[in-house]
Coordinates of C-alpha atoms and ligand atoms in Angstrom, one line a residue:
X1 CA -18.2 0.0 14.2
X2 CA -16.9 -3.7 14.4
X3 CA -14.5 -4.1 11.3
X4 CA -16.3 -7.6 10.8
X5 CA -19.5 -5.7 10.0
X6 CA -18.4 -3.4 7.9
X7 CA -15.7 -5.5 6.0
X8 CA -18.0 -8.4 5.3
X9 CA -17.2 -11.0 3.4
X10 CA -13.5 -9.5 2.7
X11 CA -13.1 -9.8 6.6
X12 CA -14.4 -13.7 7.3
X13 CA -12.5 -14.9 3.8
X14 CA -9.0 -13.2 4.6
X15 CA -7.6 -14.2 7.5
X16 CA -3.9 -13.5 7.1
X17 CA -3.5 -11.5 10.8
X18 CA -1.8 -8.0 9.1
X19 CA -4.6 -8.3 6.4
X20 CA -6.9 -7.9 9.6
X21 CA -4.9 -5.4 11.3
X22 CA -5.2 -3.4 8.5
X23 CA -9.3 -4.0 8.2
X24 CA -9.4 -3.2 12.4
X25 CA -6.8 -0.1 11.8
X26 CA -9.0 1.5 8.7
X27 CA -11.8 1.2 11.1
X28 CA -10.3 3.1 13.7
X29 CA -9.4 5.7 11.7
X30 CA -12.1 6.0 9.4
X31 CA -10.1 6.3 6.8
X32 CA -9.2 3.7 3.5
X33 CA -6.0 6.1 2.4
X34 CA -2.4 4.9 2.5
X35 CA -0.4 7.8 2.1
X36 CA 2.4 7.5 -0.3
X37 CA 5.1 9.6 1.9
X38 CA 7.5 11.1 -1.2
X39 CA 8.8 13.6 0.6
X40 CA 13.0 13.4 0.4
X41 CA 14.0 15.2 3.8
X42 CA 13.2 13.8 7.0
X43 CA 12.1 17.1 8.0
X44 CA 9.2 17.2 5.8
X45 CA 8.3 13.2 6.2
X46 CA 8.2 14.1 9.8
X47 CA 5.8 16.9 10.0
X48 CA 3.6 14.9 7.0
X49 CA 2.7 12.6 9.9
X50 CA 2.3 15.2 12.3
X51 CA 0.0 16.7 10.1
X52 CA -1.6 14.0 8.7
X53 CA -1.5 10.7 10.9
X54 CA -5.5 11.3 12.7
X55 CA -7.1 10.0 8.7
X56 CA -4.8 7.6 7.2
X57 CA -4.5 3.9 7.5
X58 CA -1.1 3.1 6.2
X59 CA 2.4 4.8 5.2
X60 CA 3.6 4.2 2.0
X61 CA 7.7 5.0 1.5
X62 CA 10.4 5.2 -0.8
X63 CA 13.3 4.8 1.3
X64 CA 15.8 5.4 -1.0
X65 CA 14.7 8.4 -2.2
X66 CA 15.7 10.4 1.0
X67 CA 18.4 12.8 0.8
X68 CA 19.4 12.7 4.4
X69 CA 18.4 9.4 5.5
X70 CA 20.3 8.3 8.6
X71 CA 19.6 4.8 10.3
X72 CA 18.7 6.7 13.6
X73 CA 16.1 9.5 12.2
X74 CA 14.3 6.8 9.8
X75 CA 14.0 4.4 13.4
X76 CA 12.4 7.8 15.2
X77 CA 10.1 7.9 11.7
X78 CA 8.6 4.5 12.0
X79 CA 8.2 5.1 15.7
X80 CA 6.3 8.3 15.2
X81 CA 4.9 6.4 12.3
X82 CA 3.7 3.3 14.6
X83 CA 2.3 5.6 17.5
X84 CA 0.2 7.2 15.0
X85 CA -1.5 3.8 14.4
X86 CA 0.4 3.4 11.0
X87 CA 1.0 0.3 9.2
X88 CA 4.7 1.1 7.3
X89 CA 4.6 0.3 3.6
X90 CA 8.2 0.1 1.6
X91 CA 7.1 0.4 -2.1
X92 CA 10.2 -1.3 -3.2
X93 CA 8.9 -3.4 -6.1
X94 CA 11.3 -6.0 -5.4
X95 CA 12.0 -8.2 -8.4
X96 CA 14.8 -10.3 -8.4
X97 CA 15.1 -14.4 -7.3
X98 CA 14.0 -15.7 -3.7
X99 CA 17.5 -15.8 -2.4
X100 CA 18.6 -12.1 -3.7
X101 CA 15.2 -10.5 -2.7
X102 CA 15.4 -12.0 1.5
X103 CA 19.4 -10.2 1.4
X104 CA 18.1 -6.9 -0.3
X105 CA 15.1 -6.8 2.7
X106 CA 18.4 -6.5 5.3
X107 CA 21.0 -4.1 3.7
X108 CA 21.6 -0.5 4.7
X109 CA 18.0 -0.2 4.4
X110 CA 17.4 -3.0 6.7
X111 CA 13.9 -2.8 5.5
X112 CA 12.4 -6.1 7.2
X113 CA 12.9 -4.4 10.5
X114 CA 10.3 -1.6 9.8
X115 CA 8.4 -2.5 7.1
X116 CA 4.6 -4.2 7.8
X117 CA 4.1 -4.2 3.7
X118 CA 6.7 -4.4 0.9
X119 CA 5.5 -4.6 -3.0
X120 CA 7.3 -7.4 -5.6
X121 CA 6.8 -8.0 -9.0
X122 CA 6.3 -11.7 -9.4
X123 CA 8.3 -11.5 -13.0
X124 CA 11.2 -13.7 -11.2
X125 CA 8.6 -16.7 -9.9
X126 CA 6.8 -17.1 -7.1
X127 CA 9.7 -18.1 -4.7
X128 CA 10.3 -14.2 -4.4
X129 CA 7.5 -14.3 -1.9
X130 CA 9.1 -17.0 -0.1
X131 CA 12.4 -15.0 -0.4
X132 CA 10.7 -11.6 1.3
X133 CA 9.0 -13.8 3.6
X134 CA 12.3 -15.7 5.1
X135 CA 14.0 -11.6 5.4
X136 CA 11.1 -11.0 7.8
X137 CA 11.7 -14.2 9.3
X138 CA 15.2 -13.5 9.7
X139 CA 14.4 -10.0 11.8
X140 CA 12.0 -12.3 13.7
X141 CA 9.1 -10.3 12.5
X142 CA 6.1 -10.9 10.3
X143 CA 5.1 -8.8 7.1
X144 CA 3.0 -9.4 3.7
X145 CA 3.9 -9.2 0.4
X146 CA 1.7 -6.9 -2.4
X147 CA 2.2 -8.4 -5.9
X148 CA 2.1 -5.8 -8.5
X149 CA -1.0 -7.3 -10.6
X150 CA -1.6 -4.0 -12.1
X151 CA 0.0 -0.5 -12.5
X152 CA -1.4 3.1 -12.9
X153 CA 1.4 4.2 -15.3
X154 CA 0.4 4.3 -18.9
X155 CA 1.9 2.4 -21.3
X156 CA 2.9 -0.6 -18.9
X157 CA 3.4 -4.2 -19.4
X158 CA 1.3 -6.0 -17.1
X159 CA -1.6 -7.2 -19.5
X160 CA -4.7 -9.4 -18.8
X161 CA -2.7 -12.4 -19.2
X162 CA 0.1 -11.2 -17.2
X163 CA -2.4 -10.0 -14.6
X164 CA -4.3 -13.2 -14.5
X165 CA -1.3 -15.3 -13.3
X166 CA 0.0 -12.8 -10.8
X167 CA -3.6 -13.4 -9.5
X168 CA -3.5 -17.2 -9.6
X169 CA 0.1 -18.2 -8.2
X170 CA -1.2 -15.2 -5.3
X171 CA -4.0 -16.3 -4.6
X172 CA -2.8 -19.4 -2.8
X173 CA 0.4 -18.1 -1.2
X174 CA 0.2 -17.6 2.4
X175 CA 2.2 -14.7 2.2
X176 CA 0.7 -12.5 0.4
X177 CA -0.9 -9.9 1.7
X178 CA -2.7 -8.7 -1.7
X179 CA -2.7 -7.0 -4.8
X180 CA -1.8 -4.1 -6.6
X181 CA -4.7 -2.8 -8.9
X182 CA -4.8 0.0 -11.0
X183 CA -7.2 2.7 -9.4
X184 CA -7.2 5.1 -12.3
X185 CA -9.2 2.5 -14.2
X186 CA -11.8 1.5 -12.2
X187 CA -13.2 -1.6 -14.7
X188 CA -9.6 -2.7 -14.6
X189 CA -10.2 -3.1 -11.0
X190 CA -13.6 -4.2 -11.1
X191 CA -12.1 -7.7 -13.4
X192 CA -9.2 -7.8 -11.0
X193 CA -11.5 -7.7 -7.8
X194 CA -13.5 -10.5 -10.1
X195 CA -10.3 -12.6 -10.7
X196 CA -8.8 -12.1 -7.1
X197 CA -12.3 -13.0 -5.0
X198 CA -12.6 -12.1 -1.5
X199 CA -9.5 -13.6 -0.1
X200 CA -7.1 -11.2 -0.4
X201 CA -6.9 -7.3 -0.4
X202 CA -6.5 -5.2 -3.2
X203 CA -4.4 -1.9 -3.0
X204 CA -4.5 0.6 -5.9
X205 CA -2.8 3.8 -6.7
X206 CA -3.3 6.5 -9.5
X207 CA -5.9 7.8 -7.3
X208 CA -6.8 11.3 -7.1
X209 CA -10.0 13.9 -6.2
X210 CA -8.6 15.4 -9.9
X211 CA -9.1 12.8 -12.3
X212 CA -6.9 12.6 -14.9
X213 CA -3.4 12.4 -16.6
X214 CA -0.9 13.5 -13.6
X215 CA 3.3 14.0 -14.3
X216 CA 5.1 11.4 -16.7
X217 CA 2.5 9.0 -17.6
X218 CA 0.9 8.7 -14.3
X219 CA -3.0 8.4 -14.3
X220 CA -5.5 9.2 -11.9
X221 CA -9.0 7.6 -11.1
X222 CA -11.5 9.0 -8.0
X223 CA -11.3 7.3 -4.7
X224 CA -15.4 7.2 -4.5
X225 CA -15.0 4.2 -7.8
X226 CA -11.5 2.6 -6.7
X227 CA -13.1 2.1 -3.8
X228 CA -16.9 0.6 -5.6
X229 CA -14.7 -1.4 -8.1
X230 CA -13.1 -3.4 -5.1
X231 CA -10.6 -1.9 -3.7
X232 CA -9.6 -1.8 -0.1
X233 CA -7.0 0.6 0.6
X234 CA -6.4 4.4 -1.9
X235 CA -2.8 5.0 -2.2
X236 CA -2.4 8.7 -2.3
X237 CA 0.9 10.4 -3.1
X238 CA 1.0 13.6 -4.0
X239 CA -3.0 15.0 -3.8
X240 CA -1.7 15.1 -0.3
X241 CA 1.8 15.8 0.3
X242 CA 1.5 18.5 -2.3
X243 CA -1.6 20.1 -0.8
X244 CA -1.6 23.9 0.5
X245 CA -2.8 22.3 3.5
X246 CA -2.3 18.5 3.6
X247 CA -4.7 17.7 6.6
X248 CA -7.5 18.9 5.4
X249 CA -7.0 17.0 1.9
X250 CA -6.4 13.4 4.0
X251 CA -9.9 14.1 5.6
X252 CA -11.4 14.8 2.4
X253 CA -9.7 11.6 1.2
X254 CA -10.4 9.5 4.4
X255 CA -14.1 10.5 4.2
X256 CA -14.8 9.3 0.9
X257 CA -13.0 6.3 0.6
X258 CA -14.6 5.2 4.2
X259 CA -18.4 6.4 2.8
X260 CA -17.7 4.2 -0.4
X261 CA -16.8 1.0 1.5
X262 CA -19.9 1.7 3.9
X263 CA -22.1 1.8 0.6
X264 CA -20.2 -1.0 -0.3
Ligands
LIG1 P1 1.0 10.1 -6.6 O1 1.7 11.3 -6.2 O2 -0.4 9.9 -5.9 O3 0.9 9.9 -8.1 O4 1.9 8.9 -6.0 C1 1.7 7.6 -6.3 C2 2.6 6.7 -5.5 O5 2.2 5.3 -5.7 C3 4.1 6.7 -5.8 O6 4.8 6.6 -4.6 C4 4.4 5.6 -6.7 O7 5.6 5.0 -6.5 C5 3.3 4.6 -6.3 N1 2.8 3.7 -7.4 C6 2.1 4.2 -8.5 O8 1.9 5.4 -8.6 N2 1.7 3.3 -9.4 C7 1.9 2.0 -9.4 O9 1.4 1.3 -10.2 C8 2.5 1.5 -8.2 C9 3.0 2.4 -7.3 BR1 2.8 -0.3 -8.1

């Protein structure tokens, strides 16, 4: 199916070209799940993809949570990553001012030569996006930026108003990719999808097929809603990688966060 068909209206009103590489991707695979990738050897990142790769859209890491990370086995990662028709997330939350944020995407890390999709809070101002967006620049490659609009953990600060401006500054920056909503809470999502419009895509984790309160105040909503609420893409972390058999989980996964956006 032609991802202009089945994205609609979220396809002819967001034209950033990774926010349609990720539409055209989704459609390939079938699939609306972003696997968050918290594995810390390379070993067992490696064989997730192996395993998984055939139903997820994107690949969602924490690179500095890997216990032997090495320069040359996290390049051979985002190869096997990209031949597996991957877009490569860094959830890094970034944080601090424009200038700081563009050195912290080089680094050891060196995370604007891999990375499609990095996170931010936009607590700084919005010359963080700018920031992020001149490290990709500088690596003479091109990326988008996920404001954190919303969070799954309980207890945190982002309230309505909070949300609300994330939303507006967003909204018109070219760089931004999307948001991040809260997919445990799906009329959270529902006023954020209201707020945000079609323009840009919204991203949401807390997102499990077990609903409910999952390890230090993380909380978890069904894929089925996220998905009917507004969002575009399930992040799921551990409902996968923690699965007696992980590839048949990121099926399960795949197939009803692609059914919801055809009912969509
Ligand atoms: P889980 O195992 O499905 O709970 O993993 C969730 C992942 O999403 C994990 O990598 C978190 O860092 C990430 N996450 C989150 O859980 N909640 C948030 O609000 C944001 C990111 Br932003």
């Amino acid at each position: 199916m032609q991802a202009a068909e089945v994205w609609g209206q979220r396809w002819t009103a967001n034209d950033l070209p990774m926010a349609r590489t990720y539409m055209e991707v989704a459609c390939r695979k079938q699939s609306l799940v972003c696997l968050a990738a918290d594995r810390s050897t390379m070993a067992g990142l490696n064989e997730l993809i192996e395993q998984v790769g055939p139903h997820i859209a994107a690949l969602k890491t924490h690179v500095d949570l890997v216990d032997d990370w090495t320069a040359e086995a996290w390049r051979a990662f985002c190869a096997k990553a990209q031949a597996a028709d991957l877009l490569i997330f860094e959830d890094r939350k970034f944080a601090d001012i424009g200038g700081i944020s563009r050195k912290q995407m080089a680094g050891v890390y060196d995370i604007r030569s891999w990375s499609d999709l990095v996170t931010a809070h936009l607590i700084s101002g919005p010359d963080i996006v700018d920031g992020l967006q001149a490290g990709w620049s500088d690596a003479g490659r091109e990326g988008g930026v996920l404001l954190l609009a919303q969070m799954s953990s309980r207890g945190n600060l982002l309230a309505p108003d909070y949300t609300a401006q994330v939303v507006a500054k967003g909204k018109a920056h070219a760089g931004v990719f999307g948001f991040i909503g809260n997919g445990s809470r799906p009329e959270e999502l529902a006023l954020l999808r209201a707020a945000v419009g079609d323009g840009k895509l919204i991203w949401t984790p807390g997102v499990n097929l077990a609903v409910g309160d999952g390890e230090m105040g993380q909380r978890y909503g069904d894929p089925r809603e996220a998905v009917l609420a507004g969002s575009d893409c399930i992040i799921v972390g551990s409902g996968i990688h923690k699965a007696a058999k992980p590839a048949e989980q990121a099926q399960a996964y795949a197939e009803a966060s692609w059914q919801a956006l055809c009912d969509r």
